[in-house]
Amino acid sequence: MAAGTASPPPDAEPPECPVCLSPFDAASAAPRVLPCGHSLCGPCIASLPPASASAASLRCPLCSQCVPFSRALGPSSLPKNLALISLLPSPPNPSRSRTAVAAPPPPHVPLHADHSRLLSRFRHAVLPESASPLHSPAPAAGLAIGSFASDLGAPWFCPRGHPVSLLPIETPAAAAKQESPLYYRPSHAARVAAAIDALSAAARDEVIDLVAVSSRLARRVCRVYGFWMGPEAAPLWLLSERHSRGVSCLLEERSRREETVALIRNVGMEVCEAFMGLHGEGLVLGCIGLGCFCLDRFGHCLLDLNQVLALCHGVRVGVCSSKSKAFMAPEVAEVVHDKLQIKDHDFSGLLGPSSDAWLLGCLLVALVTGDEQLAAGWSTEGSYDDWKNEVLTKVDASLVGTHMEPWSATIVSCLNYDPEGRPEIADVWKCINGSLMNSDIEALIPNVDLAARKSFMCLLLGELSSICSNLGAVESDDTMHLSQDLDDKHSTPDDASSGGIINNEEVGAAGMDGPKCGLYNSSTLLAHRDCITGLAIGGGFLFSSSYDKTINVWSLQDFSHKQSLKGHEHKITAIVVVDNDNQSLCISGDSGSGIFVWCVDPSLSNEPLNKWYESNDWIYRGVHCLAVSGTGYLYTGSRDKSIKAWSLEDYSLRCTMTGHKSTVSCLAVACGILYSGSWDGSIRSWWLTDHSPLSVLEDGTPGSITPVLSISTELDFVVASYENGCLKLQSMWFVRKLNHGIFIFVNQIWKDDVLVKSEKLQNGAIYAAKLNDKWLYAGGWDKVVNIQELLEDDSEVEIRDVATFTCDSIITSILYWDGRLIVGLSNREIKVFYKAS
């Protein structure tokens, strides 16, 4: 026999994956070696759950060892087991001919140590290969557009089909023209790491900053997701969120003057907020165009940073002029024309927020007059005074007879040739908002301390705008909005259906006929950066808590974001609001046993009114639920299996109630009784008068212990949701009519302690349930909100399915207020559903 590895016998069985017992193959189920040394097939590795709260690890099912694993890169980042692959049967060879058979692709090369450290830094800025956003060849000019081919988890949380724009990034020729080795081929992670490594340190820092800044300013800036590279080597793409409807459409859709004025006012305020948010992060733009702003499906204005980078690159290479409708302050134009100054980065202190104030003035001129060419019509060679007088004349003519006449002086002051003579953008925001309301608005302005910053990074003069591939999107008037035109041609059905809807999305409630069915509108509230854990209403505001350790405050009039309350050092797990005669209090609890009390008033102070910590063993540390009663007590349920009663007068501990055998997960108060649910599967009731135990409600069936996840009370019923997808509704008649002996549960009806009806509502855990009058709302792991109606007579309670809503993520909390169903999701979104008019 020839030297080398012997081929397996023809009748030998191929090696199998020890988890799924399916035979390995060299393509879809290749054996991958975990850091512990065991080999599993790629699909099994991808399906293993995280070993801990961190998603960058998994537990080997063979040795139970916790090993590192990057879910962003997938199983392809692990090396193949070449020994097992050599034992696989060879594919059948139909005939020996002179035609050479194509050899299978070589295995992936392991990551270099330097590239591993680089990917660790860029772990939130490198998208997996499975995203595949580019479904067609990239256009010769303009940004490429596409959509994600698969669902993306943390930290992106994007569904399949989510539209994106792709900006090509130039990499050095040495990195772009690397030849594939003979025995190994680079994986997607290795190719992306090599391309990123070829960029300058300044360019890498800019990308990291843009990804972080766009995530923090998600309500005003299109999110920058990070890098992606196709199956072939070049180019490297920078992906960003995309919306098909541009702000420029407002110039074409001018119908009624009053409606146009209202739209311009809203867009103007949101543009100011985008600029202020970027300045707060130490970033100025330097150059912008009307096409750099877009409208999301709710009608909110967002800044597209990919469009800004493309426009900045056109300015840098000299293909942009006033005809391309690019706005640029005079001092910025002087720096751009001085190539040596850009090369030496000798512009510190020359550019700052005042340069963007000029851009804001040009944008407002274009929106008010409808003449984008006028806003960009001045250059350093023309007459500045003549252009300024023409702008003033047209702006005055457009605003005369409206309540926005004070805008004229503010807009013209933004176009002052002297940067020090331009107003701050916060003052422009006050002017625009002052046309809407005359009350004190100081508390609503984002708190941005620009005086403390001595230098800003200018996106126009940065490294990233100079290494973007040559784009034709800035060469002429016809091609300036090529990306927008392509967007319309390649828009998804979702884009088309929501393109004409402002501030809401139309959704259908599937189910039976009834008052809760039909067409609904939904709005999305975005401000949190992690899973929503609680919702509460009081003092005229909506409060939401999250694992991001913040409480966000929303207006109940238009659901606009008012403020973020910060102070918790651990994840916030529960929130409740108390409305007293003299004041309202917002109370929050966290996983570190911290309890914070915030005063709810128009000022909404960032400092808590009071805070304290439960004293318990660190093993059982953490507040899981809160409830308040009309008797002046706050009740907390904790991991130490107890319920504590705190006085709301002096915040002292008055009583500790024990009886549960596991974590107290939920609390509810009704009719002088406190109800508590626990992971031990039981529901206990306690008198509020003396905090003595009243009764214990549990299934009692051996092996049926299922954790209770939420409790809600209304009228004569208490509803409890469970981890196994069941919902139980108990009648509170037993408190007043013990002789009836009736115990009624939603989908489980008990009478004289005998189960007479049972029905499972959902397959997964139900994390939230809410009773409102005769309507029952429930949702959880299945990402579906079930709406049911309770039909009650003298002796029976029937449950009628009414409708369902499908959400994009796991449902964690539900609240009903004034005809609106408010749903908190694990993907940091808050959905507001209301009946379509």
GROMACS .gro file of N, CA and C in nm, residues 310-400:
model
  273
  310ALA      N    1  -2.078   5.880   0.260
  310ALA     CA    2  -2.067   5.882   0.114
  310ALA      C    3  -2.056   6.025   0.062
  311LEU      N    4  -2.135   6.115   0.118
  311LEU     CA    5  -2.129   6.255   0.076
  311LEU      C    6  -1.996   6.318   0.114
  312CYS      N    7  -1.948   6.288   0.234
  312CYS     CA    8  -1.818   6.342   0.278
  312CYS      C    9  -1.706   6.293   0.188
  313HIS      N   10  -1.714   6.168   0.144
  313HIS     CA   11  -1.610   6.118   0.056
  313HIS      C   12  -1.612   6.193  -0.078
  314GLY      N   13  -1.731   6.223  -0.128
  314GLY     CA   14  -1.740   6.300  -0.251
  314GLY      C   15  -1.680   6.439  -0.237
  315VAL      N   16  -1.699   6.500  -0.120
  315VAL     CA   17  -1.638   6.632  -0.095
  315VAL      C   18  -1.486   6.619  -0.088
  316ARG      N   19  -1.439   6.514  -0.024
  316ARG     CA   20  -1.295   6.497  -0.008
  316ARG      C   21  -1.224   6.476  -0.141
  317VAL      N   22  -1.286   6.400  -0.233
  317VAL     CA   23  -1.220   6.373  -0.361
  317VAL      C   24  -1.248   6.482  -0.463
  318GLY      N   25  -1.331   6.582  -0.427
  318GLY     CA   26  -1.349   6.698  -0.513
  318GLY      C   27  -1.455   6.684  -0.619
  319VAL      N   28  -1.547   6.586  -0.608
  319VAL     CA   29  -1.652   6.573  -0.709
  319VAL      C   30  -1.781   6.639  -0.665
  320CYS      N   31  -1.784   6.700  -0.545
  320CYS     CA   32  -1.904   6.766  -0.496
  320CYS      C   33  -1.890   6.916  -0.514
  321SER      N   34  -1.996   6.980  -0.551
  321SER     CA   35  -2.002   7.125  -0.560
  321SER      C   36  -2.139   7.168  -0.513
  322SER      N   37  -2.171   7.293  -0.533
  322SER     CA   38  -2.304   7.341  -0.492
  322SER      C   39  -2.414   7.272  -0.570
  323LYS      N   40  -2.383   7.226  -0.691
  323LYS     CA   41  -2.487   7.159  -0.770
  323LYS      C   42  -2.527   7.025  -0.708
  324SER      N   43  -2.440   6.968  -0.630
  324SER     CA   44  -2.472   6.839  -0.569
  324SER      C   45  -2.551   6.855  -0.440
  325LYS      N   46  -2.585   6.980  -0.403
  325LYS     CA   47  -2.669   7.010  -0.288
  325LYS      C   48  -2.606   6.960  -0.159
  326ALA      N   49  -2.476   6.978  -0.145
  326ALA     CA   50  -2.405   6.946  -0.022
  326ALA      C   51  -2.385   7.073   0.057
  327PHE      N   52  -2.429   7.074   0.184
  327PHE     CA   53  -2.416   7.190   0.270
  327PHE      C   54  -2.283   7.183   0.344
  328MET      N   55  -2.211   7.296   0.350
  328MET     CA   56  -2.081   7.300   0.417
  328MET      C   57  -2.054   7.442   0.461
  329ALA      N   58  -2.012   7.459   0.586
  329ALA     CA   59  -1.984   7.591   0.641
  329ALA      C   60  -1.860   7.650   0.575
  330PRO      N   61  -1.848   7.784   0.570
  330PRO     CA   62  -1.732   7.847   0.504
  330PRO      C   63  -1.599   7.805   0.565
  331GLU      N   64  -1.589   7.798   0.699
  331GLU     CA   65  -1.463   7.760   0.761
  331GLU      C   66  -1.426   7.615   0.729
  332VAL      N   67  -1.527   7.530   0.711
  332VAL     CA   68  -1.500   7.391   0.674
  332VAL      C   69  -1.450   7.384   0.531
  333ALA      N   70  -1.510   7.466   0.442
  333ALA     CA   71  -1.467   7.466   0.302
  333ALA      C   72  -1.321   7.509   0.291
  334GLU      N   73  -1.280   7.604   0.373
  334GLU     CA   74  -1.139   7.646   0.368
  334GLU      C   75  -1.046   7.534   0.411
  335VAL      N   76  -1.084   7.459   0.512
  335VAL     CA   77  -1.001   7.348   0.558
  335VAL      C   78  -0.995   7.238   0.452
  336VAL      N   79  -1.110   7.209   0.389
  336VAL     CA   80  -1.114   7.103   0.288
  336VAL      C   81  -1.026   7.139   0.170
  337HIS      N   82  -1.024   7.266   0.132
  337HIS     CA   83  -0.943   7.308   0.017
  337HIS      C   84  -0.794   7.308   0.047
  338ASP      N   85  -0.760   7.310   0.175
  338ASP     CA   86  -0.618   7.307   0.214
  338ASP      C   87  -0.579   7.161   0.237
  339LYS      N   88  -0.534   7.093   0.132
  339LYS     CA   89  -0.502   6.951   0.141
  339LYS      C   90  -0.392   6.925   0.244
  340LEU      N   91  -0.294   7.014   0.252
  340LEU     CA   92  -0.185   6.993   0.347
  340LEU      C   93  -0.235   6.998   0.490
  341GLN      N   94  -0.332   7.086   0.516
  341GLN     CA   95  -0.385   7.098   0.651
  341GLN      C   96  -0.461   6.971   0.690
  342ILE      N   97  -0.535   6.913   0.594
  342ILE     CA   98  -0.605   6.789   0.622
  342ILE      C   99  -0.505   6.677   0.648
  343LYS      N  100  -0.400   6.673   0.568
  343LYS     CA  101  -0.301   6.566   0.582
  343LYS      C  102  -0.236   6.570   0.719
  344ASP      N  103  -0.209   6.692   0.768
  344ASP     CA  104  -0.144   6.706   0.898
  344ASP      C  105  -0.243   6.709   1.014
  345HIS      N  106  -0.376   6.701   0.982
  345HIS     CA  107  -0.481   6.707   1.085
  345HIS      C  108  -0.467   6.835   1.168
  346ASP      N  109  -0.431   6.944   1.101
  346ASP     CA  110  -0.408   7.069   1.172
  346ASP      C  111  -0.535   7.154   1.169
  347PHE      N  112  -0.642   7.103   1.232
  347PHE     CA  113  -0.767   7.179   1.238
  347PHE      C  114  -0.830   7.172   1.377
  348SER      N  115  -0.749   7.138   1.476
  348SER     CA  116  -0.801   7.133   1.612
  348SER      C  117  -0.839   7.273   1.657
  349GLY      N  118  -0.959   7.286   1.712
  349GLY     CA  119  -1.008   7.414   1.759
  349GLY      C  120  -1.076   7.497   1.652
  350LEU      N  121  -1.061   7.461   1.523
  350LEU     CA  122  -1.124   7.538   1.416
  350LEU      C  123  -1.268   7.496   1.392
  351LEU      N  124  -1.297   7.368   1.413
  351LEU     CA  125  -1.430   7.316   1.383
  351LEU      C  126  -1.496   7.268   1.512
  352GLY      N  127  -1.625   7.288   1.520
  352GLY     CA  128  -1.700   7.247   1.637
  352GLY      C  129  -1.849   7.253   1.610
  353PRO      N  130  -1.932   7.256   1.714
  353PRO     CA  131  -2.077   7.260   1.696
  353PRO      C  132  -2.125   7.380   1.614
  354SER      N  133  -2.050   7.492   1.617
  354SER     CA  134  -2.095   7.608   1.539
  354SER      C  135  -2.091   7.579   1.389
  355SER      N  136  -2.000   7.491   1.345
  355SER     CA  137  -1.996   7.453   1.203
  355SER      C  138  -2.122   7.376   1.165
  356ASP      N  139  -2.170   7.291   1.255
  356ASP     CA  140  -2.294   7.218   1.227
  356ASP      C  141  -2.417   7.308   1.239
  357ALA      N  142  -2.404   7.420   1.314
  357ALA     CA  143  -2.516   7.515   1.319
  357ALA      C  144  -2.543   7.573   1.180
  358TRP      N  145  -2.436   7.595   1.101
  358TRP     CA  146  -2.455   7.639   0.962
  358TRP      C  147  -2.532   7.533   0.883
  359LEU      N  148  -2.496   7.406   0.900
  359LEU     CA  149  -2.566   7.297   0.830
  359LEU      C  150  -2.714   7.295   0.870
  360LEU      N  151  -2.741   7.316   0.999
  360LEU     CA  152  -2.879   7.318   1.044
  360LEU      C  153  -2.956   7.432   0.979
  361GLY      N  154  -2.893   7.549   0.968
  361GLY     CA  155  -2.960   7.660   0.901
  361GLY      C  156  -2.991   7.629   0.756
  362CYS      N  157  -2.897   7.567   0.683
  362CYS     CA  158  -2.924   7.529   0.544
  362CYS      C  159  -3.038   7.430   0.534
  363LEU      N  160  -3.043   7.333   0.625
  363LEU     CA  161  -3.151   7.234   0.623
  363LEU      C  162  -3.286   7.301   0.646
  364LEU      N  163  -3.293   7.393   0.742
  364LEU     CA  164  -3.419   7.462   0.769
  364LEU      C  165  -3.460   7.550   0.651
  365VAL      N  166  -3.363   7.612   0.583
  365VAL     CA  167  -3.396   7.691   0.464
  365VAL      C  168  -3.457   7.601   0.357
  366ALA      N  169  -3.398   7.483   0.335
  366ALA     CA  170  -3.450   7.391   0.235
  366ALA      C  171  -3.590   7.342   0.271
  367LEU      N  172  -3.614   7.314   0.399
  367LEU     CA  173  -3.746   7.265   0.441
  367LEU      C  174  -3.852   7.374   0.434
  368VAL      N  175  -3.818   7.495   0.476
  368VAL     CA  176  -3.917   7.603   0.480
  368VAL      C  177  -3.950   7.653   0.341
  369THR      N  178  -3.848   7.675   0.259
  369THR     CA  179  -3.872   7.733   0.126
  369THR      C  180  -3.901   7.628   0.020
  370GLY      N  181  -3.862   7.504   0.045
  370GLY     CA  182  -3.877   7.401  -0.056
  370GLY      C  183  -3.774   7.410  -0.167
  371ASP      N  184  -3.674   7.495  -0.150
  371ASP     CA  185  -3.572   7.516  -0.253
  371ASP      C  186  -3.438   7.467  -0.197
  372GLU      N  187  -3.405   7.342  -0.228
  372GLU     CA  188  -3.281   7.284  -0.178
  372GLU      C  189  -3.159   7.348  -0.245
  373GLN      N  190  -3.177   7.389  -0.370
  373GLN     CA  191  -3.065   7.450  -0.442
  373GLN      C  192  -3.027   7.585  -0.381
  374LEU      N  193  -3.127   7.659  -0.331
  374LEU     CA  194  -3.099   7.787  -0.266
  374LEU      C  195  -3.017   7.766  -0.141
  375ALA      N  196  -3.050   7.663  -0.063
  375ALA     CA  197  -2.978   7.640   0.063
  375ALA      C  198  -2.832   7.609   0.039
  376ALA      N  199  -2.800   7.543  -0.073
  376ALA     CA  200  -2.661   7.508  -0.103
  376ALA      C  201  -2.602   7.596  -0.212
  377GLY      N  202  -2.666   7.709  -0.240
  377GLY     CA  203  -2.628   7.788  -0.356
  377GLY      C  204  -2.513   7.882  -0.335
  378TRP      N  205  -2.466   7.901  -0.210
  378TRP     CA  206  -2.356   7.995  -0.189
  378TRP      C  207  -2.224   7.921  -0.183
  379SER      N  208  -2.122   7.976  -0.246
  379SER     CA  209  -1.986   7.923  -0.239
  379SER      C  210  -1.894   8.039  -0.204
  380THR      N  211  -1.769   8.005  -0.174
  380THR     CA  212  -1.675   8.109  -0.132
  380THR      C  213  -1.644   8.207  -0.243
  381GLU      N  214  -1.675   8.173  -0.371
  381GLU     CA  215  -1.648   8.265  -0.481
  381GLU      C  216  -1.763   8.363  -0.503
  382GLY      N  217  -1.883   8.332  -0.460
  382GLY     CA  218  -1.997   8.418  -0.482
  382GLY      C  219  -2.009   8.527  -0.377
  383SER      N  220  -2.115   8.605  -0.390
  383SER     CA  221  -2.141   8.714  -0.296
  383SER      C  222  -2.222   8.660  -0.180
  384TYR      N  223  -2.162   8.663  -0.064
  384TYR     CA  224  -2.231   8.612   0.054
  384TYR      C  225  -2.351   8.699   0.090
  385ASP      N  226  -2.336   8.831   0.083
  385ASP     CA  227  -2.445   8.921   0.121
  385ASP      C  228  -2.565   8.905   0.030
  386ASP      N  229  -2.542   8.893  -0.101
  386ASP     CA  230  -2.654   8.875  -0.194
  386ASP      C  231  -2.727   8.745  -0.167
  387TRP      N  232  -2.651   8.639  -0.143
  387TRP     CA  233  -2.715   8.509  -0.114
  387TRP      C  234  -2.793   8.514   0.017
  388LYS      N  235  -2.739   8.579   0.119
  388LYS     CA  236  -2.807   8.587   0.248
  388LYS      C  237  -2.935   8.668   0.237
  389ASN      N  238  -2.934   8.776   0.160
  389ASN     CA  239  -3.055   8.855   0.142
  389ASN      C  240  -3.162   8.776   0.067
  390GLU      N  241  -3.121   8.698  -0.032
  390GLU     CA  242  -3.218   8.615  -0.105
  390GLU      C  243  -3.280   8.510  -0.013
  391VAL      N  244  -3.196   8.450   0.072
  391VAL     CA  245  -3.248   8.351   0.167
  391VAL      C  246  -3.347   8.416   0.262
  392LEU      N  247  -3.313   8.534   0.317
  392LEU     CA  248  -3.401   8.602   0.410
  392LEU      C  249  -3.534   8.636   0.345
  393THR      N  250  -3.531   8.682   0.220
  393THR     CA  251  -3.655   8.717   0.150
  393THR      C  252  -3.745   8.597   0.132
  394LYS      N  253  -3.689   8.485   0.089
  394LYS     CA  254  -3.771   8.366   0.063
  394LYS      C  255  -3.820   8.302   0.192
  395VAL      N  256  -3.739   8.305   0.296
  395VAL     CA  257  -3.783   8.249   0.424
  395VAL      C  258  -3.897   8.332   0.482
  396ASP      N  259  -3.883   8.466   0.477
  396ASP     CA  260  -3.992   8.552   0.526
  396ASP      C  261  -4.120   8.529   0.449
  397ALA      N  262  -4.111   8.513   0.318
  397ALA     CA  263  -4.230   8.490   0.236
  397ALA      C  264  -4.295   8.356   0.269
  398SER      N  265  -4.216   8.257   0.304
  398SER     CA  266  -4.271   8.124   0.334
  398SER      C  267  -4.334   8.118   0.472
  399LEU      N  268  -4.285   8.201   0.566
  399LEU     CA  269  -4.333   8.193   0.703
  399LEU      C  270  -4.437   8.298   0.737
  400VAL      N  271  -4.460   8.394   0.649
  400VAL     CA  272  -4.554   8.501   0.680
  400VAL      C  273  -4.694   8.443   0.697
   0.00000   0.00000   0.00000
